[in-house]
Amino acid sequence: MPIHGPDEPVYTIGVMARLVGVSSQMLRVWEKECLLSPARTETNNRLYSENDYYRLVRIRDLTRQGVNAAGIRMVLGITEVPAKQSIERTTDDKERKLTYGQSRRNRFGND
DNA sequence: CTTCTAACA
DNA sequence: TGTTAGTA
């Protein structure tokens, strides 16, 4: 039977907003912050999947705890790509240089 | 981040 | 109903 899979984009922004318990504008803001990537329909309307629901629930939970877009992006980033990128993959000097730069960030947070 | 409005599809 | 953009 053609039951919708967990990655089948069937929910519109309004439905997903009610499901998660946030406003539709938040979903658009979160997409702008690259916190998720919903599918687009023929008329350029956002379509969220069941998988996106769980992601949005995490985002809503983190946002309620006071986590900003940067923190949420990190959490979502690591949960989506777990230990996939290795140093072995970085063959180019640019890639290696980029990894080195990210690793040697300032010890003390003087912001 | 949250809320709302304007013009358009 | 939903999209973008702008506003407070």
Coordinates of N, CA, C and O (backbone and C1' of nucleotides) in Angstrom, one line a residue:
Chain A
M1 N 0.8 -1.2 0.0 CA 0.0 0.0 0.0 C 0.9 1.3 0.0 O 1.9 1.3 0.7
P2 N 0.5 2.3 -0.7 CA 1.3 3.5 -0.9 C 1.2 4.4 0.4 O 0.7 5.5 0.3
I3 N 1.6 3.8 1.5 CA 1.7 4.6 2.7 C 2.9 5.6 2.6 O 3.9 5.2 2.1
H4 N 2.7 6.8 3.0 CA 3.8 7.8 2.8 C 5.0 7.4 3.7 O 4.9 7.1 4.8
G5 N 6.1 7.4 3.1 CA 7.4 7.1 3.8 C 7.8 8.2 4.7 O 7.2 9.3 4.6
P6 N 8.8 8.0 5.5 CA 9.3 9.0 6.4 C 9.9 10.2 5.7 O 10.0 11.3 6.3
D7 N 10.3 10.1 4.5 CA 10.9 11.1 3.8 C 10.0 11.7 2.6 O 10.5 12.4 1.8
E8 N 8.8 11.3 2.7 CA 7.8 11.7 1.6 C 7.3 13.1 2.0 O 6.6 13.3 3.0
P9 N 7.6 14.1 1.2 CA 7.2 15.5 1.5 C 5.7 15.7 1.2 O 5.3 15.8 0.0
V10 N 4.8 15.6 2.2 CA 3.4 15.7 2.0 C 2.8 16.8 2.8 O 1.7 17.2 2.5
Y11 N 3.5 17.3 3.9 CA 2.9 18.3 4.8 C 3.2 19.7 4.3 O 4.4 20.0 3.9
T12 N 2.2 20.5 4.2 CA 2.5 21.9 3.9 C 2.9 22.7 5.1 O 2.9 22.2 6.2
I13 N 3.4 23.9 4.9 CA 4.0 24.7 6.0 C 3.0 25.0 7.1 O 3.4 24.9 8.3
G14 N 1.7 25.2 6.8 CA 0.7 25.5 7.8 C 0.5 24.2 8.6 O 0.4 24.3 9.9
V15 N 0.4 23.1 8.0 CA 0.1 21.8 8.7 C 1.3 21.5 9.6 O 1.1 21.2 10.8
M16 N 2.5 21.6 9.1 CA 3.7 21.3 9.8 C 3.9 22.3 11.0 O 4.3 21.9 12.1
A17 N 3.4 23.6 10.8 CA 3.5 24.6 11.9 C 2.6 24.1 13.0 O 3.0 24.2 14.2
R18 N 1.4 23.7 12.7 CA 0.5 23.2 13.8 C 1.0 22.0 14.5 O 0.9 21.8 15.7
L19 N 1.6 21.1 13.7 CA 2.1 19.8 14.2 C 3.2 20.1 15.2 O 3.3 19.5 16.3
V20 N 4.1 21.0 14.8 CA 5.3 21.3 15.7 C 4.9 22.2 16.8 O 5.4 22.2 17.9
G21 N 3.9 23.1 16.5 CA 3.4 24.0 17.6 C 4.1 25.4 17.4 O 4.2 26.1 18.4
V22 N 4.5 25.7 16.2 CA 5.1 27.0 16.0 C 4.4 27.7 14.9 O 3.5 27.2 14.2
S23 N 4.8 29.0 14.6 CA 4.2 29.7 13.5 C 4.8 29.4 12.2 O 6.0 28.9 12.2
S24 N 4.1 29.6 11.1 CA 4.6 29.3 9.8 C 5.9 30.1 9.5 O 6.7 29.7 8.8
Q25 N 5.8 31.3 10.0 CA 7.0 32.2 9.8 C 8.3 31.6 10.4 O 9.3 31.8 9.8
M26 N 8.2 31.0 11.5 CA 9.3 30.4 12.1 C 9.9 29.3 11.2 O 11.1 29.2 11.1
L27 N 9.1 28.5 10.6 CA 9.6 27.5 9.6 C 10.3 28.2 8.5 O 11.4 27.7 8.1
R28 N 9.8 29.3 8.0 CA 10.5 30.0 6.9 C 11.9 30.6 7.5 O 12.9 30.5 6.8
V29 N 11.9 31.1 8.7 CA 13.1 31.7 9.3 C 14.1 30.5 9.5 O 15.3 30.7 9.1
W30 N 13.7 29.4 9.9 CA 14.6 28.3 10.2 C 15.1 27.8 8.9 O 16.3 27.3 8.8
E31 N 14.3 27.8 7.8 CA 14.9 27.4 6.5 C 15.9 28.4 6.0 O 16.9 28.0 5.5
K32 N 15.7 29.7 6.3 CA 16.7 30.7 5.9 C 17.9 30.5 6.7 O 19.0 30.7 6.1
E33 N 17.8 30.0 7.9 CA 19.0 29.8 8.7 C 19.7 28.4 8.4 O 20.6 28.0 9.1
C34 N 19.2 27.8 7.3 CA 19.7 26.5 6.9 C 19.6 25.4 8.0 O 20.5 24.6 8.1
L35 N 18.5 25.5 8.7 CA 18.3 24.5 9.7 C 17.6 23.3 9.2 O 17.6 22.2 9.8
L36 N 17.0 23.4 8.0 CA 16.3 22.3 7.3 C 16.1 22.6 5.9 O 16.2 23.7 5.5
S37 N 15.9 21.6 5.1 CA 15.7 21.8 3.6 C 14.4 21.1 3.1 O 14.5 20.0 2.7
P38 N 13.3 21.8 3.2 CA 12.0 21.2 2.8 C 12.0 21.2 1.2 O 12.6 21.9 0.6
A39 N 11.1 20.3 0.7 CA 11.0 20.1 -0.7 C 10.1 21.3 -1.3 O 9.4 21.9 -0.5
R40 N 10.1 21.5 -2.6 CA 9.3 22.5 -3.2 C 8.4 21.9 -4.2 O 8.8 21.0 -4.9
T41 N 7.2 22.4 -4.2 CA 6.2 21.9 -5.2 C 6.2 22.7 -6.5 O 7.1 23.6 -6.6
E42 N 5.4 22.4 -7.4 CA 5.4 23.1 -8.7 C 5.2 24.6 -8.6 O 5.8 25.4 -9.3
T43 N 4.4 25.0 -7.6 CA 4.1 26.4 -7.4 C 5.0 27.0 -6.3 O 4.7 28.0 -5.7
N44 N 6.2 26.4 -6.1 CA 7.2 26.9 -5.2 C 6.7 27.0 -3.7 O 7.1 27.8 -2.9
N45 N 5.8 26.0 -3.4 CA 5.3 25.9 -2.0 C 6.1 24.8 -1.3 O 6.5 23.8 -1.8
R46 N 6.4 25.1 0.0 CA 7.2 24.2 0.8 C 6.4 22.9 1.2 O 5.3 23.0 1.6
L47 N 7.1 21.8 1.0 CA 6.5 20.5 1.5 C 7.4 19.8 2.5 O 8.5 19.5 2.1
Y48 N 6.9 19.6 3.7 CA 7.7 19.0 4.7 C 7.3 17.5 4.8 O 6.1 17.1 4.7
S49 N 8.3 16.7 5.2 CA 8.1 15.3 5.3 C 8.0 14.9 6.8 O 8.3 15.7 7.7
E50 N 7.7 13.6 7.1 CA 7.6 13.2 8.4 C 9.0 13.2 9.1 O 9.1 13.5 10.3
N51 N 10.0 13.1 8.3 CA 11.4 13.2 8.8 C 11.7 14.6 9.3 O 12.3 14.9 10.3
D52 N 11.2 15.6 8.5 CA 11.4 17.0 8.8 C 10.7 17.3 10.1 O 11.1 18.2 10.8
Y53 N 9.6 16.6 10.4 CA 8.8 16.9 11.6 C 9.7 16.7 12.9 O 9.8 17.6 13.7
Y54 N 10.4 15.6 12.9 CA 11.3 15.3 14.1 C 12.4 16.3 14.2 O 12.8 16.7 15.3
R55 N 12.9 16.7 13.0 CA 13.9 17.7 13.0 C 13.4 19.1 13.6 O 14.0 19.7 14.4
L56 N 12.2 19.4 13.1 CA 11.6 20.7 13.6 C 11.3 20.6 15.1 O 11.4 21.6 15.8
V57 N 10.9 19.4 15.6 CA 10.7 19.3 17.0 C 11.9 19.5 17.8 O 11.9 20.2 18.8
R58 N 13.1 19.0 17.3 CA 14.3 19.3 17.9 C 14.7 20.7 17.9 O 15.1 21.3 18.9
I59 N 14.4 21.4 16.8 CA 14.7 22.8 16.6 C 13.9 23.6 17.6 O 14.4 24.5 18.3
R60 N 12.6 23.3 17.7 CA 11.7 24.0 18.6 C 12.1 23.8 20.1 O 12.1 24.7 20.9
D61 N 12.6 22.6 20.4 CA 13.0 22.3 21.7 C 14.3 23.1 22.1 O 14.4 23.7 23.1
L62 N 15.2 23.1 21.1 CA 16.5 23.8 21.3 C 16.2 25.3 21.4 O 16.8 26.0 22.3
T63 N 15.4 25.8 20.6 CA 15.0 27.2 20.6 C 14.4 27.6 21.9 O 14.7 28.7 22.4
R64 N 13.6 26.8 22.5 CA 13.0 27.1 23.7 C 14.0 27.1 24.9 O 13.8 27.8 25.8
Q65 N 15.1 26.3 24.7 CA 16.1 26.3 25.7 C 17.1 27.5 25.5 O 18.0 27.6 26.3
G66 N 16.9 28.3 24.5 CA 17.7 29.5 24.4 C 18.8 29.3 23.4 O 19.8 30.1 23.4
V67 N 18.8 28.2 22.6 CA 19.9 28.0 21.7 C 19.6 28.7 20.4 O 18.5 28.7 19.8
N68 N 20.6 29.5 19.9 CA 20.5 30.3 18.7 C 20.7 29.4 17.5 O 20.9 28.2 17.6
A69 N 20.6 30.1 16.3 CA 20.7 29.3 15.0 C 22.0 28.6 14.9 O 22.0 27.5 14.4
A70 N 23.1 29.2 15.4 CA 24.4 28.6 15.2 C 24.4 27.3 16.0 O 24.9 26.3 15.5
G71 N 23.9 27.3 17.2 CA 24.0 26.1 18.0 C 23.1 25.0 17.4 O 23.4 23.9 17.4
I72 N 21.9 25.4 17.0 CA 21.0 24.5 16.4 C 21.6 23.9 15.1 O 21.5 22.7 14.9
R73 N 22.2 24.7 14.3 CA 22.8 24.3 13.1 C 23.9 23.2 13.4 O 24.0 22.2 12.7
M74 N 24.6 23.4 14.5 CA 25.7 22.4 14.9 C 25.0 21.1 15.2 O 25.4 20.0 14.7
V75 N 24.0 21.2 16.1 CA 23.3 20.0 16.5 C 22.7 19.2 15.3 O 22.9 18.0 15.2
L76 N 22.1 19.9 14.5 CA 21.4 19.3 13.3 C 22.5 18.8 12.3 O 22.4 17.7 11.7
G77 N 23.6 19.5 12.2 CA 24.7 19.1 11.4 C 25.3 17.8 11.8 O 25.5 17.0 10.9
I78 N 25.6 17.7 13.1 CA 26.2 16.5 13.5 C 25.3 15.3 13.5 O 25.7 14.2 13.3
T79 N 24.0 15.6 13.7 CA 23.0 14.5 13.7 C 22.7 14.0 12.3 O 22.3 12.9 12.2
E80 N 23.0 14.9 11.4 CA 22.7 14.5 10.0 C 23.9 13.8 9.3 O 23.7 12.9 8.6
V81 N 25.1 14.3 9.6 CA 26.3 13.8 9.0 C 27.2 13.3 10.2 O 28.1 14.0 10.5
P82 N 27.0 12.1 10.7 CA 27.8 11.6 11.8 C 29.0 10.9 11.4 O 29.0 9.9 10.8
A83 N 30.2 11.6 11.7 CA 31.5 11.0 11.4 C 31.5 10.5 10.0 O 32.0 9.4 9.7
K84 N 31.1 11.3 9.1 CA 31.1 10.9 7.6 C 32.4 11.5 7.0 O 33.0 10.8 6.2
Q85 N 32.7 12.7 7.3 CA 33.8 13.4 6.7 C 35.1 13.0 7.5 O 35.2 13.2 8.7
S86 N 36.1 12.4 6.8 CA 37.3 12.1 7.5 C 38.5 12.9 6.9 O 38.4 13.4 5.7
I87 N 39.6 12.9 7.5 CA 40.8 13.6 7.0 C 41.3 12.9 5.8 O 41.9 13.5 4.9
E88 N 41.0 11.6 5.7 CA 41.4 10.8 4.5 C 40.8 11.4 3.2 O 41.4 11.3 2.2
R89 N 39.6 12.0 3.4 CA 38.9 12.5 2.2 C 39.5 13.8 1.7 O 39.5 14.1 0.6
T90 N 40.1 14.5 2.7 CA 40.7 15.8 2.3 C 42.1 15.6 1.7 O 43.1 15.6 2.3
T91 N 42.1 15.5 0.3 CA 43.3 15.3 -0.4 C 43.9 16.6 -0.9 O 45.1 16.8 -1.0
D92 N 43.0 17.6 -1.1 CA 43.4 18.9 -1.6 C 44.0 19.7 -0.5 O 43.7 19.6 0.6
D93 N 44.9 20.6 -0.9 CA 45.6 21.5 0.1 C 44.5 22.4 0.7 O 44.6 22.8 1.9
K94 N 43.6 22.9 -0.1 CA 42.6 23.8 0.4 C 41.7 23.1 1.5 O 41.5 23.7 2.5
E95 N 41.3 21.9 1.2 CA 40.5 21.1 2.2 C 41.3 21.0 3.5 O 40.8 21.2 4.6
R96 N 42.6 20.6 3.4 CA 43.4 20.3 4.6 C 43.6 21.6 5.3 O 43.5 21.7 6.6
K97 N 43.8 22.7 4.6 CA 44.0 24.0 5.2 C 42.7 24.5 6.0 O 42.8 25.0 7.1
L98 N 41.6 24.2 5.3 CA 40.3 24.6 6.0 C 40.1 23.8 7.3 O 39.7 24.4 8.3
T99 N 40.4 22.5 7.2 CA 40.2 21.7 8.4 C 41.1 22.2 9.5 O 40.7 22.3 10.7
Y100 N 42.4 22.5 9.1 CA 43.3 23.0 10.1 C 42.9 24.3 10.8 O 42.9 24.4 12.0
G101 N 42.3 25.2 9.9 CA 41.9 26.4 10.4 C 40.7 26.3 11.4 O 40.7 27.0 12.4
Q102 N 39.8 25.3 11.1 CA 38.7 25.1 12.0 C 39.1 24.5 13.3 O 38.5 24.7 14.4
S103 N 40.2 23.7 13.3 CA 40.6 23.0 14.5 C 41.4 23.9 15.4 O 41.3 23.7 16.6
R104 N 42.1 24.9 14.9 CA 43.0 25.7 15.7 C 42.3 27.0 16.2 O 42.9 28.0 16.4
R105 N 40.9 27.0 16.3 CA 40.2 28.1 16.7 C 40.7 28.6 18.1 O 41.3 27.8 18.9
N106 N 40.6 29.9 18.4 CA 41.1 30.4 19.6 C 40.7 29.6 20.9 O 39.6 29.2 21.0
R107 N 41.7 29.4 21.7 CA 41.4 28.6 22.9 C 40.4 29.2 23.8 O 39.4 28.6 24.2
F108 N 40.5 30.5 24.1 CA 39.6 31.2 25.0 C 38.6 32.0 24.2 O 38.9 32.7 23.3
G109 N 37.3 31.9 24.7 CA 36.3 32.6 24.0 C 36.2 34.1 24.4 O 35.5 34.4 25.4
N110 N 36.9 34.9 23.7 CA 36.9 36.3 24.1 C 36.0 37.1 23.2 O 36.3 38.0 22.5
D111 N 34.7 36.7 23.2 CA 33.7 37.5 22.4 C 32.9 38.4 23.3 O 33.2 39.5 23.5
Chain B
dC1 P 16.0 31.7 15.6 O5' 14.9 32.3 16.5 C5' 15.0 32.1 17.9 C4' 13.9 32.9 18.6 C3' 12.6 32.7 17.9 O3' 11.6 32.4 19.0 C1' 13.1 35.0 18.1
dT2 P 10.2 31.8 18.6 O5' 9.3 33.2 18.4 C5' 9.1 34.0 19.6 C4' 8.2 35.1 19.2 C3' 7.0 34.7 18.3 O3' 5.8 35.1 19.0 C1' 8.1 36.7 17.5
dT3 P 4.4 34.7 18.4 O5' 3.9 36.0 17.6 C5' 3.9 37.2 18.2 C4' 3.6 38.3 17.2 C3' 2.5 37.9 16.2 O3' 1.3 38.7 16.4 C1' 4.3 39.1 15.2
dC4 P 0.1 38.5 15.5 O5' 0.3 39.5 14.3 C5' 0.6 40.9 14.6 C4' 0.9 41.6 13.4 C3' -0.1 41.4 12.2 O3' -0.8 42.6 12.0 C1' 2.2 41.4 11.5
dT5 P -2.0 42.6 10.9 O5' -1.3 43.2 9.6 C5' -0.6 44.4 9.7 C4' 0.2 44.7 8.4 C3' -0.7 44.6 7.2 O3' -0.6 45.8 6.4 C1' 1.4 43.4 6.9
dA6 P -1.6 46.0 5.2 O5' -0.6 45.6 3.9 C5' 0.6 46.5 3.7 C4' 1.2 46.1 2.4 C3' 0.2 45.9 1.3 O3' 0.6 46.5 0.1 C1' 1.6 44.0 1.6
dA7 P -0.4 46.6 -1.2 O5' 0.2 45.5 -2.1 C5' 1.6 45.6 -2.5 C4' 2.0 44.4 -3.3 C3' 1.0 44.0 -4.4 O3' 1.8 43.7 -5.6 C1' 1.4 42.2 -2.9
dC8 P 1.0 43.3 -6.9 O5' 1.3 41.7 -7.1 C5' 2.7 41.3 -7.0 C4' 2.7 39.8 -6.8 C3' 1.9 39.0 -7.8 O3' 2.7 38.2 -8.6 C1' 1.6 38.2 -5.6
dA9 P 2.1 37.4 -9.9 O5' 2.0 35.9 -9.3 C5' 3.1 35.2 -8.8 C4' 2.8 33.8 -8.3 C3' 1.9 33.0 -9.3 O3' 2.4 31.7 -9.3 C1' 0.9 33.2 -7.2
Chain C
dT1 P -7.2 28.1 5.0 O5' -5.9 28.1 4.0 C5' -5.6 26.9 3.3 C4' -4.4 27.1 2.4 C3' -3.1 27.5 3.3 O3' -2.2 26.4 3.2 C1' -3.4 28.9 1.3
dG2 P -0.9 26.5 4.1 O5' 0.2 27.2 3.1 C5' 0.4 26.7 1.8 C4' 1.2 27.7 1.0 C3' 2.4 28.2 1.8 O3' 3.6 28.0 1.1 C1' 1.3 30.0 0.7
dT3 P 5.1 28.3 1.7 O5' 5.6 29.5 0.8 C5' 5.7 29.4 -0.7 C4' 6.2 30.7 -1.3 C3' 7.3 31.3 -0.4 O3' 8.6 31.3 -1.1 C1' 5.6 32.9 -1.0
dT4 P 9.8 31.8 -0.2 O5' 9.9 33.3 -0.5 C5' 10.2 33.8 -1.8 C4' 10.0 35.3 -1.8 C3' 11.0 36.0 -0.9 O3' 11.9 36.8 -1.7 C1' 8.7 36.8 -0.6
dA5 P 13.1 37.5 -1.1 O5' 12.6 38.8 -0.4 C5' 11.9 39.8 -1.2 C4' 11.2 40.8 -0.3 C3' 12.2 41.4 0.7 O3' 12.5 42.7 0.4 C1' 10.0 40.9 1.6
dG6 P 13.6 43.5 1.3 O5' 12.7 44.3 2.4 C5' 11.5 45.0 1.9 C4' 10.6 45.4 3.1 C3' 11.4 46.0 4.2 O3' 10.9 47.3 4.5 C1' 9.8 44.4 4.9
dT7 P 11.6 48.2 5.7 O5' 10.7 48.0 6.9 C5' 9.3 48.3 6.9 C4' 8.6 47.9 8.1 C3' 9.2 48.4 9.4 O3' 8.3 49.3 10.1 C1' 8.6 46.1 9.6
dA8 P 8.8 50.3 11.2 O5' 8.5 49.5 12.5 C5' 7.1 49.3 12.9 C4' 7.1 48.4 14.1 C3' 8.0 48.9 15.2 O3' 7.3 48.9 16.5 C1' 8.4 46.6 14.8

